[in-house]
Coordinates of C-alpha atoms in Angstrom, one line a residue:
X71 CA -72.3 16.5 146.8
X72 CA -69.8 17.9 143.9
X73 CA -67.8 19.6 146.4
X74 CA -67.5 16.5 148.5
X75 CA -66.4 14.4 145.6
X76 CA -63.9 16.7 144.5
X77 CA -62.2 16.9 147.5
X78 CA -62.2 13.0 147.8
X79 CA -60.4 13.2 144.4
X80 CA -57.6 15.3 145.5
X81 CA -57.1 13.7 148.8
X82 CA -53.4 12.7 149.8
X83 CA -52.1 14.5 147.2
X84 CA -49.2 16.9 147.7
X85 CA -49.1 20.6 146.3
X86 CA -47.0 19.9 143.3
X87 CA -49.5 16.8 142.4
X88 CA -52.4 19.2 142.3
X89 CA -51.1 21.6 139.8
X90 CA -51.0 19.6 136.5
X91 CA -47.6 21.0 135.1
X92 CA -46.7 18.4 132.7
X93 CA -50.3 18.2 131.1
X94 CA -50.0 22.0 130.9
X95 CA -46.9 21.8 129.4
X96 CA -48.2 19.2 126.8
X97 CA -51.3 21.0 126.0
X98 CA -49.5 23.9 125.0
X99 CA -46.7 22.3 123.3
X100 CA -48.1 23.7 119.8
X101 CA -47.7 27.2 120.9
X102 CA -43.6 26.6 121.3
X103 CA -43.6 24.7 118.0
X104 CA -45.7 27.7 116.0
X105 CA -43.0 29.9 118.0
X106 CA -40.2 28.2 116.6
X107 CA -41.7 28.2 113.1
X108 CA -42.7 32.0 112.8
X109 CA -39.3 33.2 113.8
X110 CA -37.6 31.2 111.2
X111 CA -40.0 31.8 108.5
X112 CA -40.0 35.7 109.2
X113 CA -35.7 35.2 109.3
X114 CA -35.0 36.5 112.8
X115 CA -32.1 34.4 113.2
X116 CA -31.2 35.4 109.5
X117 CA -31.1 38.8 110.5
X118 CA -29.3 38.8 113.6
X119 CA -26.8 36.7 112.1
X120 CA -26.3 39.5 109.1
X121 CA -26.5 42.2 111.5
X122 CA -22.9 40.9 113.3
X123 CA -24.0 42.8 116.6
X124 CA -27.2 42.9 118.8
X125 CA -30.4 44.7 117.3
X126 CA -33.1 46.4 118.9
X127 CA -36.8 45.2 118.6
X128 CA -37.2 48.2 115.8
X129 CA -34.5 47.2 114.0
X130 CA -35.6 43.2 113.6
X131 CA -39.1 44.6 113.3
X132 CA -38.1 46.7 110.1
X133 CA -35.9 44.2 108.5
X134 CA -38.5 41.0 108.8
X135 CA -41.4 43.5 107.7
X136 CA -43.3 42.7 110.7
X137 CA -45.4 44.8 113.2
X138 CA -43.6 46.4 116.1
X139 CA -46.2 44.6 118.5
X140 CA -46.1 41.6 117.3
X141 CA -42.2 41.5 116.7
X142 CA -41.5 42.3 120.1
X143 CA -43.7 39.6 121.8
X144 CA -41.9 37.3 119.3
X145 CA -38.8 38.0 120.4
X146 CA -39.7 37.8 124.1
X147 CA -41.2 34.1 123.8
X148 CA -37.6 33.3 121.4
X149 CA -35.8 34.4 124.7
X150 CA -38.1 32.6 127.0
X151 CA -37.2 29.5 124.5
X152 CA -33.5 30.7 125.2
X153 CA -33.3 30.8 121.5
X154 CA -32.3 34.9 121.7
X155 CA -30.1 36.4 124.4
X156 CA -30.8 39.9 125.3
X157 CA -28.4 42.7 126.1
X158 CA -29.1 46.0 127.9
X159 CA -27.6 49.2 126.1
X160 CA -28.9 52.6 127.9
X161 CA -31.9 51.2 128.5
X162 CA -33.0 49.5 125.4
X163 CA -33.3 45.8 125.0
X164 CA -31.1 44.2 122.0
X165 CA -31.2 40.9 121.2
X166 CA -28.8 38.3 119.8
X167 CA -28.7 34.7 118.6
X168 CA -27.6 31.9 121.1
X169 CA -25.0 29.4 119.7
X170 CA -27.7 26.7 119.0
X171 CA -29.8 29.6 116.8
X172 CA -26.8 30.7 115.4
X173 CA -25.7 27.0 114.3
X174 CA -28.6 25.4 113.7
X175 CA -31.5 28.2 112.8
X176 CA -30.1 30.1 110.6
X177 CA -30.2 29.3 106.8
X178 CA -26.7 29.6 105.7
X179 CA -25.3 27.2 108.3
X180 CA -24.1 23.9 106.9
X181 CA -26.2 21.9 109.4
X182 CA -29.1 24.5 109.3
X183 CA -32.4 23.0 110.4
X184 CA -34.0 25.7 108.8
X185 CA -35.6 23.5 106.0
X186 CA -36.7 20.5 108.1
X187 CA -38.6 23.2 110.3
X188 CA -40.1 24.6 107.0
X189 CA -41.5 20.9 106.1
X190 CA -42.5 20.4 109.5
X191 CA -44.7 24.0 109.6
X192 CA -46.3 23.6 106.1
X193 CA -46.5 19.9 105.8
X194 CA -46.6 18.1 108.9
X195 CA -48.3 20.5 110.8
X196 CA -51.5 20.5 108.5
X197 CA -51.3 16.6 108.4
X198 CA -51.6 16.4 112.2
X199 CA -54.5 18.4 112.5
X200 CA -56.4 15.6 111.3
X201 CA -54.8 13.0 114.0
X202 CA -57.8 12.0 115.9
X203 CA -59.0 10.8 112.4
X204 CA -55.8 9.0 111.3
X205 CA -56.1 7.2 114.7
X206 CA -60.1 6.4 114.1
X207 CA -59.4 5.4 110.5
X208 CA -56.0 3.6 110.8
X209 CA -54.8 5.4 107.4
X210 CA -52.6 8.7 106.3
X211 CA -54.6 12.0 105.9
X212 CA -53.3 13.4 103.1
X213 CA -56.3 13.6 101.2
X214 CA -57.9 15.9 103.9
X215 CA -55.1 18.3 104.4
X216 CA -54.4 18.5 100.9
X217 CA -57.3 17.5 98.8
X218 CA -54.6 14.8 97.4
X219 CA -55.4 11.0 97.3
X220 CA -52.5 8.7 98.7
X221 CA -53.0 5.5 96.6
X222 CA -49.7 5.8 95.7
X223 CA -47.7 7.2 98.8
X224 CA -45.0 9.3 97.1
X225 CA -47.6 10.5 94.6
X226 CA -48.9 12.2 97.4
X227 CA -45.7 13.1 99.2
X228 CA -44.7 14.3 95.9
X229 CA -47.6 15.9 94.6
X230 CA -45.6 19.1 93.2
X231 CA -42.2 20.1 92.3
X232 CA -42.2 22.3 95.5
X233 CA -43.2 19.9 97.9
X234 CA -40.5 17.6 96.8
X235 CA -38.1 19.9 96.9
X236 CA -39.1 20.9 100.5
X237 CA -39.0 17.3 101.3
X238 CA -35.7 16.7 99.9
X239 CA -34.5 19.6 101.7
X240 CA -35.8 17.8 104.8
X241 CA -33.7 14.9 104.4
X242 CA -30.6 17.0 103.6
X243 CA -30.7 18.7 106.9
X244 CA -31.4 15.5 108.9
X245 CA -28.2 13.6 107.4
X246 CA -26.0 16.7 107.7
X247 CA -26.8 16.2 111.4
X248 CA -27.4 12.6 112.0
X249 CA -25.7 10.9 108.7
X250 CA -22.0 10.3 110.2
X251 CA -23.3 8.4 112.9
X252 CA -25.4 6.1 111.5
X253 CA -22.8 5.5 108.8
X254 CA -20.2 4.5 111.1
X255 CA -22.4 2.9 113.5
X256 CA -21.0 -0.2 111.9
X257 CA -17.7 -0.6 110.0
X258 CA -19.1 -0.5 106.8
X259 CA -15.5 -0.6 105.1
X260 CA -15.2 -4.0 104.0
X261 CA -18.3 -2.9 101.4
X262 CA -17.2 -1.0 98.4
X263 CA -20.0 -0.7 96.3
X264 CA -23.1 0.8 98.0
X265 CA -26.5 1.4 96.6
X266 CA -28.5 4.0 98.6
X267 CA -32.2 3.2 97.6
X268 CA -34.5 6.3 98.1
X269 CA -31.4 8.4 98.6
X270 CA -33.5 11.5 97.8
X271 CA -30.7 14.3 98.1
X272 CA -27.7 12.5 98.5
X273 CA -26.9 13.5 101.9
X274 CA -26.3 10.3 103.0
X275 CA -24.3 9.3 100.5
X276 CA -21.8 12.4 101.1
X277 CA -21.4 11.1 104.5
X278 CA -20.6 7.5 103.5
X279 CA -18.1 8.4 100.6
X280 CA -16.5 11.2 103.3
X281 CA -16.4 8.0 106.0
X282 CA -15.3 5.7 103.8
X283 CA -12.7 6.8 101.2
X284 CA -12.9 3.6 99.1
X285 CA -16.4 3.3 98.3
X286 CA -18.6 4.2 95.8
X287 CA -22.3 5.0 96.1
X288 CA -25.4 5.0 93.7
X289 CA -28.3 6.6 94.6
X290 CA -31.5 4.8 93.6
X291 CA -34.5 6.8 93.5
X292 CA -37.5 7.9 91.1
X293 CA -36.7 9.9 87.8
X294 CA -37.5 13.3 88.8
X295 CA -35.9 13.2 92.6
X296 CA -32.7 12.2 90.9
X297 CA -33.4 15.0 88.6
X298 CA -33.9 17.4 91.6
X299 CA -30.6 15.8 93.3
X300 CA -28.3 16.5 90.3
X301 CA -29.7 20.4 89.9
X302 CA -30.0 21.1 93.5
X303 CA -27.8 18.8 96.1
X304 CA -25.1 16.6 94.3
X305 CA -22.4 18.0 92.4
X306 CA -20.1 17.1 89.5
X307 CA -17.4 17.3 92.0
X308 CA -18.6 14.4 93.9
X309 CA -17.2 12.1 91.9
X310 CA -18.0 8.6 93.6
X311 CA -21.7 9.5 93.7
X312 CA -23.5 7.9 90.9
X313 CA -27.3 8.0 90.0
X314 CA -29.7 5.3 88.8
X315 CA -33.3 6.0 88.3
X316 CA -36.1 3.6 88.7
X317 CA -38.9 2.4 91.2
X318 CA -37.4 0.1 93.7
X319 CA -40.5 -2.0 94.3
X320 CA -40.9 -2.3 90.2
X321 CA -37.6 -1.9 88.5
X322 CA -34.2 -4.0 88.7
X323 CA -32.1 -2.8 91.3
X324 CA -28.3 -2.2 90.9
X325 CA -26.2 -5.2 92.2
X326 CA -24.0 -3.9 95.1
X327 CA -22.1 -5.0 98.4
X328 CA -24.2 -3.1 100.4
X329 CA -27.8 -1.4 100.2
X330 CA -28.9 1.4 102.7
X331 CA -32.5 1.8 103.3
X332 CA -32.4 4.9 105.4
X333 CA -36.1 6.1 106.8
X334 CA -37.4 3.7 104.2
X335 CA -38.9 1.3 105.9
X336 CA -40.6 3.5 108.5
X337 CA -42.9 4.4 105.5
X338 CA -44.3 0.8 104.4
X339 CA -46.4 -2.2 106.1
X340 CA -44.6 -5.4 106.9
X341 CA -45.8 -7.3 103.7
X342 CA -44.4 -4.3 101.6
X343 CA -41.2 -4.2 104.0
X344 CA -40.7 -7.9 103.1
X345 CA -41.4 -7.3 99.4
X346 CA -38.8 -5.1 99.0
X347 CA -36.1 -6.5 101.4
X348 CA -36.7 -9.6 99.2
X349 CA -35.9 -7.7 96.4
X350 CA -33.1 -6.4 97.8
X351 CA -31.6 -9.8 98.7
X352 CA -31.9 -10.9 95.1
X353 CA -29.7 -8.4 94.0
X354 CA -27.1 -8.4 96.7
X355 CA -23.6 -10.0 95.9
X356 CA -22.6 -12.9 98.1
X357 CA -21.3 -11.8 101.2
X358 CA -22.9 -8.6 100.8
X359 CA -25.3 -6.7 103.4
X360 CA -28.2 -4.3 104.1
X361 CA -28.1 -1.3 106.3
X362 CA -31.3 0.0 107.9
X363 CA -31.5 3.6 109.4
X364 CA -34.4 4.2 111.4
X365 CA -35.7 5.5 114.6
X366 CA -35.8 2.2 117.0
X367 CA -38.3 1.7 119.5
X368 CA -37.4 -0.1 122.9
X369 CA -38.5 -3.6 122.8
X370 CA -40.8 -3.2 125.6
X371 CA -42.4 -0.1 123.8
X372 CA -41.7 2.1 126.6
X373 CA -39.9 4.7 124.4
X374 CA -37.8 6.6 123.3
X375 CA -40.6 9.4 123.4
X376 CA -39.3 11.0 120.1
X377 CA -39.8 7.5 117.8
X378 CA -43.4 7.1 119.6
X379 CA -44.2 10.4 118.0
X380 CA -42.7 9.4 114.8
X381 CA -44.8 6.1 114.7
X382 CA -47.9 8.6 115.0
X383 CA -46.7 10.8 112.3
X384 CA -46.1 7.5 110.2
X385 CA -49.7 7.0 110.6
X386 CA -50.9 10.6 109.9
X387 CA -48.4 10.7 106.4
X388 CA -47.8 7.2 105.4
X389 CA -48.7 3.4 105.3
X390 CA -45.9 2.6 108.0
X391 CA -44.9 2.8 111.3
X392 CA -41.9 3.2 113.5
X393 CA -40.4 -0.3 114.9
X394 CA -38.2 -2.2 117.4
X395 CA -34.9 -3.4 116.6
X396 CA -36.4 -7.3 116.9
X397 CA -39.2 -6.4 114.4
X398 CA -36.6 -5.0 112.0
X399 CA -34.5 -8.0 112.6
X400 CA -37.8 -10.2 111.9
X401 CA -38.3 -8.1 108.3
X402 CA -34.8 -9.0 107.3
X403 CA -35.1 -12.6 108.3
X404 CA -38.1 -13.1 106.5
X405 CA -36.3 -11.8 103.4
X406 CA -33.3 -14.3 103.7
X407 CA -30.8 -11.8 105.7
X408 CA -28.8 -13.7 108.6
X409 CA -26.1 -12.5 111.4
X410 CA -28.3 -9.1 111.9
X411 CA -27.2 -6.8 114.8
X412 CA -28.0 -3.3 115.6
X413 CA -26.3 -0.5 117.0
X414 CA -27.9 2.8 119.0
X415 CA -26.2 6.1 118.1
X416 CA -27.7 7.8 120.9
X417 CA -29.2 10.3 118.6
X418 CA -32.8 10.1 116.9
X419 CA -31.8 7.4 114.2
X420 CA -30.1 4.2 114.8
X421 CA -28.8 1.5 112.8
X422 CA -29.4 -2.1 111.8
X423 CA -27.0 -4.2 109.6
X424 CA -28.2 -8.0 107.8
X425 CA -25.9 -9.9 106.0
X426 CA -26.4 -12.3 102.8
X427 CA -24.4 -15.5 103.4
X428 CA -21.4 -16.0 101.0

């Protein structure tokens, strides 16, 4: 009977249909992530960059301080993932970085994703161990993952100085790659005084001052974030960037022509978003506006897959969610903003612009 049922279940299926290729890829997707995480953590790509020539397994193993057998397997997997090139030399296999690995996986690159990868490996990956619990409970999992209560979201996110710096480095790497696209999605040149709420490392503020030479940007963030940003990310040479310390839910916001909220609203519930946007509306100059930078979902919820997965991550890590352009427009309208438009960048993050009437 079991055999008969099994045959019936695959009846009419082609040979391709009977091998669950996609499901197998999804089932083992974490193996790909951890291979990338480990190669970065060991410094494989940095060693190859510094050598300025292809290296053997033995040389790489010695440089990264790992076993010969383990290194050989790791390099083979990285080659399979098209992160490394191979070369033959008198029967020996030598390895070098692919162009993408050189640009995005080496620590010294100006658009390096190394710190973002480290944060994914050491923080997000741990949280996702509790995804099932997050879905069942409808709440983030910081307490289970790290033993830290999450009543105050950013007290959990910034639970120690090391974790705060890691998060800021994550933001820095993201905006070094995606920042120009989101700040130029609309022509922001009419807005001369810009306030970047939750501006973190200042990477997006730098993109604003680069794209719009006549603007000044004030980074508004928590005191310890401002202190760290001044120490590690924003130098005195950035003359058009200044800081304002405070909690954007509690403290007065500096007056500005434009407020930028990049990856801010996705952290919060609709109610908290409207509360924050209402505070922004009150502080905003007449004729000014607000720019939201978020990963927009399609209106029918069908994608993009990255934004759908990010929304699950918001469940695991925060109080919020990813939203559609229409949902963000509704939040902006509830706070008083009008003439709301959105622009897709073709990359992960998109832009939504709302205006305050003159």
